[in-house]
CSV table of C-alpha atoms in Angstrom, one decimal:
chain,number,residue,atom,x,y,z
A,1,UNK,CA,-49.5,-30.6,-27.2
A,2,UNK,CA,-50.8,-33.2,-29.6
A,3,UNK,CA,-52.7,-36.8,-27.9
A,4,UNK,CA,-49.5,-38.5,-29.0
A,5,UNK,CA,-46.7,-37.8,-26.0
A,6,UNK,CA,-44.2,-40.4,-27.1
A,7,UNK,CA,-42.7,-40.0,-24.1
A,8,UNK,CA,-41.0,-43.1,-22.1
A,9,UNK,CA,-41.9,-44.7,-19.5
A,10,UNK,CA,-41.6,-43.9,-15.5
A,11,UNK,CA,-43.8,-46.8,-14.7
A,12,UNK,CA,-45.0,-47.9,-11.4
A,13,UNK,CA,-46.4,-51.2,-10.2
A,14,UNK,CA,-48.3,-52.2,-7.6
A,15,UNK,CA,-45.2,-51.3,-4.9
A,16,UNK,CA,-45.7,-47.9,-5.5
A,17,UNK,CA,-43.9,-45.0,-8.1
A,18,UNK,CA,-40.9,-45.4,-6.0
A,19,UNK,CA,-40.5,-49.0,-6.1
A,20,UNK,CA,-36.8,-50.1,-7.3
A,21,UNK,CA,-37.1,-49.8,-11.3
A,22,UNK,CA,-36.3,-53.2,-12.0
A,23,UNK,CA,-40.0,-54.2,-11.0
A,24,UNK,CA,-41.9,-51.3,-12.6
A,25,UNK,CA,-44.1,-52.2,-15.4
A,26,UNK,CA,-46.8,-49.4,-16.4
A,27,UNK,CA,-45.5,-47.4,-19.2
A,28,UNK,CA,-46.1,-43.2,-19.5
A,29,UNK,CA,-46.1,-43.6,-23.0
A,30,UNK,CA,-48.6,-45.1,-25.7
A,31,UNK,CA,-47.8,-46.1,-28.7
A,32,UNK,CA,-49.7,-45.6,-31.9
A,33,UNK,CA,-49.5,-45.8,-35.1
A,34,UNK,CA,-48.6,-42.9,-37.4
A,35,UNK,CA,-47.8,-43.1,-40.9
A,36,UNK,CA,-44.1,-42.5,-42.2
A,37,UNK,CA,-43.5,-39.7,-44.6
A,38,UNK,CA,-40.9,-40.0,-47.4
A,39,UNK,CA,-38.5,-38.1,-45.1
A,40,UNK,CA,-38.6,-40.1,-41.9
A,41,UNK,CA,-38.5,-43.5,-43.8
A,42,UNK,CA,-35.5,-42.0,-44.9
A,43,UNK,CA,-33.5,-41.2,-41.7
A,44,UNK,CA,-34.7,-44.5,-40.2
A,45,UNK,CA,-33.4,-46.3,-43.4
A,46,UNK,CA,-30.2,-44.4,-44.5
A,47,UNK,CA,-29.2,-42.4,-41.5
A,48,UNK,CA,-30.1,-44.6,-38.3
A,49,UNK,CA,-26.7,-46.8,-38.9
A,50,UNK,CA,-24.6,-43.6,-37.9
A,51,UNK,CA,-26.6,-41.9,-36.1
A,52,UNK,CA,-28.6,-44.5,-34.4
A,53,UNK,CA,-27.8,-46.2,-31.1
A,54,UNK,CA,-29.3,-49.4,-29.1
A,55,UNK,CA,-29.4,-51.1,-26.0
A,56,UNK,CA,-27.6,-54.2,-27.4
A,57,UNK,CA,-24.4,-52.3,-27.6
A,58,UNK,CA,-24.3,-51.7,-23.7
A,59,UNK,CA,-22.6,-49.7,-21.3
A,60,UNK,CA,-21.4,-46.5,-23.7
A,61,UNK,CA,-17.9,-45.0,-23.5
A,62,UNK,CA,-19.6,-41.2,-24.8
A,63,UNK,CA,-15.6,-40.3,-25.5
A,64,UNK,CA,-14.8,-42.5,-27.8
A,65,UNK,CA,-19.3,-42.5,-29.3
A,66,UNK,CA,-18.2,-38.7,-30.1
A,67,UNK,CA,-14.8,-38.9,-31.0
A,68,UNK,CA,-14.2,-36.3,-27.8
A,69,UNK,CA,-15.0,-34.9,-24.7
A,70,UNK,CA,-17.1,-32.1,-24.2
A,71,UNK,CA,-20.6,-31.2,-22.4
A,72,UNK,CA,-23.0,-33.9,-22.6
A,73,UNK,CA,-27.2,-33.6,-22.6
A,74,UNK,CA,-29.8,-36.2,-23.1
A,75,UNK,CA,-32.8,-35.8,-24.0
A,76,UNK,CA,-36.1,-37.7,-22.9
A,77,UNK,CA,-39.2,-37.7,-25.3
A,78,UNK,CA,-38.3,-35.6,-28.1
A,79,UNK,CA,-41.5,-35.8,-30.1
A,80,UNK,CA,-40.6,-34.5,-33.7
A,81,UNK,CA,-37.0,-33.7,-33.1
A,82,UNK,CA,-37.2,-30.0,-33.9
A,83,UNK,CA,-36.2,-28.5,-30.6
A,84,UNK,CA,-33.2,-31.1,-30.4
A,85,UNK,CA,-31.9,-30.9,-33.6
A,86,UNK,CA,-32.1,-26.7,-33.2
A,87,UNK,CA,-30.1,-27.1,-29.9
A,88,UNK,CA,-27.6,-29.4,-31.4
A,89,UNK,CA,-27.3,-27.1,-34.5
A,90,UNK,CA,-27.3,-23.5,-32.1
A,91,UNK,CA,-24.4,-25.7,-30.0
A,92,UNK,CA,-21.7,-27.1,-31.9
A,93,UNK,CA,-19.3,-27.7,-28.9
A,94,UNK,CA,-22.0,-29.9,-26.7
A,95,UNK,CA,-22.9,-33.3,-27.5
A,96,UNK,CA,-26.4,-34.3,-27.6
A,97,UNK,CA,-28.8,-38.0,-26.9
A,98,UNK,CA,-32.2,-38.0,-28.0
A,99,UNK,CA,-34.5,-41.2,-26.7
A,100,UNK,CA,-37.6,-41.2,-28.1
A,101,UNK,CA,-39.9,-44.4,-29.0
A,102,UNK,CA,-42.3,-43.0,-31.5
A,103,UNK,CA,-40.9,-44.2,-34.8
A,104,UNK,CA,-41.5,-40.9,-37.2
A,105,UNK,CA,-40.1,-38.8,-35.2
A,106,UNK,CA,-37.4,-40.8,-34.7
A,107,UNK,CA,-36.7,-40.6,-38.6
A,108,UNK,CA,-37.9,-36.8,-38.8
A,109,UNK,CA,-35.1,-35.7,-36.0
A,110,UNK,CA,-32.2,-38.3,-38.1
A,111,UNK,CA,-33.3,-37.0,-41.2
A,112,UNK,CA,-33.4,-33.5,-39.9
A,113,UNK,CA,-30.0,-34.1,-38.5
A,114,UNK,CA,-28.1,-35.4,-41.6
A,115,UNK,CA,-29.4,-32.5,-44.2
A,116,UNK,CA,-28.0,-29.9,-41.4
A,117,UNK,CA,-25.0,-31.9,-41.2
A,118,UNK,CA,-24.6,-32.3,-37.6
A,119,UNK,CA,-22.2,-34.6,-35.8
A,120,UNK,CA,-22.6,-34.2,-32.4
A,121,UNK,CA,-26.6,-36.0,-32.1
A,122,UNK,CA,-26.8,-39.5,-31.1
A,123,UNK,CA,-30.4,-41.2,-30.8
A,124,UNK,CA,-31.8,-44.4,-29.3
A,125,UNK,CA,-35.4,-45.7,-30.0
A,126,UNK,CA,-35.7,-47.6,-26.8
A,127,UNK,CA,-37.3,-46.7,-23.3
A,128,UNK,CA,-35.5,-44.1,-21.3
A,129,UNK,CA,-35.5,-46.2,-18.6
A,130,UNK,CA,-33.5,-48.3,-20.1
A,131,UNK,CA,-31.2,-46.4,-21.5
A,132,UNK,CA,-30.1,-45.1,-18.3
A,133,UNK,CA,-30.4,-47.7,-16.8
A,134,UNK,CA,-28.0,-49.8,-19.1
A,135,UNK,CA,-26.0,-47.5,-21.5
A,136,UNK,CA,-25.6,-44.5,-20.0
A,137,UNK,CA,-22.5,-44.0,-17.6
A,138,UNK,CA,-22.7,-43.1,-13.5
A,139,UNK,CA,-22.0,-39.3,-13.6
A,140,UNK,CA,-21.3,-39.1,-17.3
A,141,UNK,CA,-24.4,-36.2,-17.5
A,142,UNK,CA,-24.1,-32.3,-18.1
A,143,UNK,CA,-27.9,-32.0,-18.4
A,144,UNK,CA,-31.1,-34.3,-18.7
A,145,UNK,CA,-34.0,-32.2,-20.6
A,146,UNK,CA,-37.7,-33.6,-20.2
A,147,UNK,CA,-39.9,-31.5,-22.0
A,148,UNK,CA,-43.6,-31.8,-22.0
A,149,UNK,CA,-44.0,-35.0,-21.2
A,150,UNK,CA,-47.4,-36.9,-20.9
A,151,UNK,CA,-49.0,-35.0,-17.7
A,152,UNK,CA,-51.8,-38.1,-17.3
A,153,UNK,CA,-54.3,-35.5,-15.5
A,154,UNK,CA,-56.8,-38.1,-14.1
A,155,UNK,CA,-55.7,-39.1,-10.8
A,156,UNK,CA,-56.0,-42.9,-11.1
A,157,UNK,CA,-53.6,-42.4,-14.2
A,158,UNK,CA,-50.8,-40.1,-11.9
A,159,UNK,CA,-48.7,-43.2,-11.7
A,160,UNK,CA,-48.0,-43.1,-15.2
A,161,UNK,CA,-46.5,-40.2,-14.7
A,162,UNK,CA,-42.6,-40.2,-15.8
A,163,UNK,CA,-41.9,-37.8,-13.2
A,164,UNK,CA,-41.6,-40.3,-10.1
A,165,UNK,CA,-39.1,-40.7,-6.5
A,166,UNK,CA,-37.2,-43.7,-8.4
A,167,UNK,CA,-37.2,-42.2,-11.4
A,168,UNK,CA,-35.3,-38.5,-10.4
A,169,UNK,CA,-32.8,-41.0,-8.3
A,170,UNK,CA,-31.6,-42.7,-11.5
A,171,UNK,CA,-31.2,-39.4,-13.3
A,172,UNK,CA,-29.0,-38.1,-10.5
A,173,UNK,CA,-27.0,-40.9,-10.7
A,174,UNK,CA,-26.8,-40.2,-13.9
A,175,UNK,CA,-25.6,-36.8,-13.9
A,176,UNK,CA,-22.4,-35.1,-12.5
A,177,UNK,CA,-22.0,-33.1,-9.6
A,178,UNK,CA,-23.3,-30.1,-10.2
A,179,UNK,CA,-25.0,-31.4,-13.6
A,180,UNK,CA,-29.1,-30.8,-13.5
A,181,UNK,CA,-32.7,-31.9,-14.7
A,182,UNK,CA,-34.3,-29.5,-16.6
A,183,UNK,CA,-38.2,-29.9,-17.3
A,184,UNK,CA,-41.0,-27.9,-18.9
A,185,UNK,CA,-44.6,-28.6,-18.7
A,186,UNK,CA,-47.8,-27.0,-19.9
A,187,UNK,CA,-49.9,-28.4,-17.1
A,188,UNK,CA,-49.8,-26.2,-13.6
A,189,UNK,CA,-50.6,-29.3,-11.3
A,190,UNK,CA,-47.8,-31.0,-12.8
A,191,UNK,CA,-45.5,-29.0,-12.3
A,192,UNK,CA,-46.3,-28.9,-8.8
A,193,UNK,CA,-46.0,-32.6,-8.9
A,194,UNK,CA,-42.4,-32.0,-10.1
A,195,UNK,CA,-41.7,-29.9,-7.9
A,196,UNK,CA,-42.9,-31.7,-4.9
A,197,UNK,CA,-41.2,-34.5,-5.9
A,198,UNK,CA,-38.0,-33.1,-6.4
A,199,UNK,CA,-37.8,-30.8,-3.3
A,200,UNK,CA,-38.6,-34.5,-1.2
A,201,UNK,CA,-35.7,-36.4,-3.7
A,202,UNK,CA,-31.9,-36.7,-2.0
A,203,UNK,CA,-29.2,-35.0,-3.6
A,204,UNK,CA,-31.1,-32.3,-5.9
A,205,UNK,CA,-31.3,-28.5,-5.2
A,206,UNK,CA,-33.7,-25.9,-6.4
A,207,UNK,CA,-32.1,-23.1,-8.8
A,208,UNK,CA,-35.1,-20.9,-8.9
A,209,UNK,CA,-34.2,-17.7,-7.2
A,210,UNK,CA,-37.9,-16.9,-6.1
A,211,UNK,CA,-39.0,-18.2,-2.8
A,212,UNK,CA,-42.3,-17.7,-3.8
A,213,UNK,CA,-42.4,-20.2,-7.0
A,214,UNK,CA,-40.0,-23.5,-7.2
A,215,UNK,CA,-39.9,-23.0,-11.4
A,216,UNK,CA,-37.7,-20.2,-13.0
A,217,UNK,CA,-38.4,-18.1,-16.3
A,218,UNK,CA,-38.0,-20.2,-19.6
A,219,UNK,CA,-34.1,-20.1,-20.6
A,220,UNK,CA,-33.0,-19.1,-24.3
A,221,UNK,CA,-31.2,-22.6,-24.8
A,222,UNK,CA,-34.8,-24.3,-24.4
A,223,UNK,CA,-36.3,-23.6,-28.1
A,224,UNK,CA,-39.4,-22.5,-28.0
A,225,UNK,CA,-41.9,-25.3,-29.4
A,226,UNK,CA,-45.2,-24.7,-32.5
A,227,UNK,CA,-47.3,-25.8,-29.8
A,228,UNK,CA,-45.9,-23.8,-27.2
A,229,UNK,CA,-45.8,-20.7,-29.5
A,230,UNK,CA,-49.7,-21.4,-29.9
A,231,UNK,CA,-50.1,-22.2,-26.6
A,232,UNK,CA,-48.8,-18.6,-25.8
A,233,UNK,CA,-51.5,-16.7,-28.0
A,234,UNK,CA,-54.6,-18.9,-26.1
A,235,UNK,CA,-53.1,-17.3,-22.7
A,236,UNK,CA,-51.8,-21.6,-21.7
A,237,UNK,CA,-48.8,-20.7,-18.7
A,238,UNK,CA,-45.9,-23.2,-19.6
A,239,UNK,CA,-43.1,-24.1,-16.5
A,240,UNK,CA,-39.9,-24.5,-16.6
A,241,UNK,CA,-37.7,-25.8,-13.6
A,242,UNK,CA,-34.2,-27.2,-13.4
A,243,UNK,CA,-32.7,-28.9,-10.3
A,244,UNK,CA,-29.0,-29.2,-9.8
A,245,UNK,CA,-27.0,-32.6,-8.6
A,246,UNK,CA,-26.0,-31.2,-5.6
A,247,UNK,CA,-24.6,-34.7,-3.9
């Protein structure tokens, strides 16, 4: 995991993490500048007006965005692209959303994208917050993916944390019956946050099988990640666990 974690923003203000998200203000992402390879100029410049979507156009009909109806995941935080634009490509018949706010991988993942051909990824450049909040439709979800998003060890920084009471709510919302939020981390304590906030959140159920351990073994549709794959030879445990909209 690199210092970046472009990851958006669960924020909390002085009312607390689960304070109505309207009035939440921190951001779990920062921002910095990267330079722009040939590549990623590219798909922000040549491939960003098909693929590319934005808050200004609203409330989205994903029917007629995809041309048809089919499963639907979104992705939060999707760093480079490369595990996105693999599931999009291994999945043909499931149509995917990508929100990520840092700029090259933004262009890496629509450059990506074009040169494999794919028609079934939509991205937005915006904060995830409001993208669900604003363009993305009231059970509309198959599956919500945040992967290794910003764990903020220090304590005074845990309420940047995107994993947060008000924060699960609006995903479930978000997703249909039965739909669920899959995350993966590389940090054992948060994962544990996760989990305790999940287990406390209305409406989600575990779909571990173990009684022992609320995560469950790392699924082949998650693509394994470079870092991860490193990760794996310095002995680093990564956790996977996926909740289902159970009301």
């Amino acid at each position: 995991m690199t210092d970046l974690h472009p990851h958006d923003s669960a924020s909390a203000g002085p009312e607390g993490p689960d304070a109505p998200l309207h009035r939440r203000g921190i951001k779990s992402y920062v921002l910095r500048a990267g330079r722009m390879t040939q590549a990623q100029s590219r798909g922000l410049e040549e491939v960003w007006p098909r693929l590319g979507l934005t808050l200004a156009e609203g409330r989205q009909d994903l029917d007629a965005l995809f041309g048809r109806r089919a499963p639907r995941v979104v992705e939060i935080g999707f760093g480079m692209g490369a595990s996105l634009v693999e599931q999009a490509e291994r999945h043909p018949e499931t149509d995917f959303i990508g929100i990520e706010v840092h700029a090259p991988g933004v262009g890496k993942l629509l450059d990506d994208a074009d040169k494999r051909g794919l028609t079934n990824l939509r991205v937005y450049r915006e904060d995830a917050l409001a993208v669900l909040e604003q363009c993305l439709p009231e059970a509309s979800l198959d599956t919500l993916q945040l992967f290794f998003p910003d764990p903020w060890p220090k304590k005074k920084h845990h309420k940047r944390r995107i994993v947060q009471p008000a924060f699960v709510e609006l995903i479930r919302t978000r997703l249909k019956l039965g739909g669920t939020l899959h995350m993966a981390t590389d940090w054992q304590a948060y994962a544990e946050w996760m989990a305790e906030i999940l287990a406390a959140a209305p409406g989600y159920a575990n779909t571990a099988d173990s009684s022992t351990s609320p995560c469950v073994p790392r699924p082949d549709f998650r693509p394994l990640t470079k870092f991860e794959v490193r990760g794996e030879r310095l002995g680093h445990g990564v956790w996977d666990l996926i909740f289902r909209r159970a009301a």
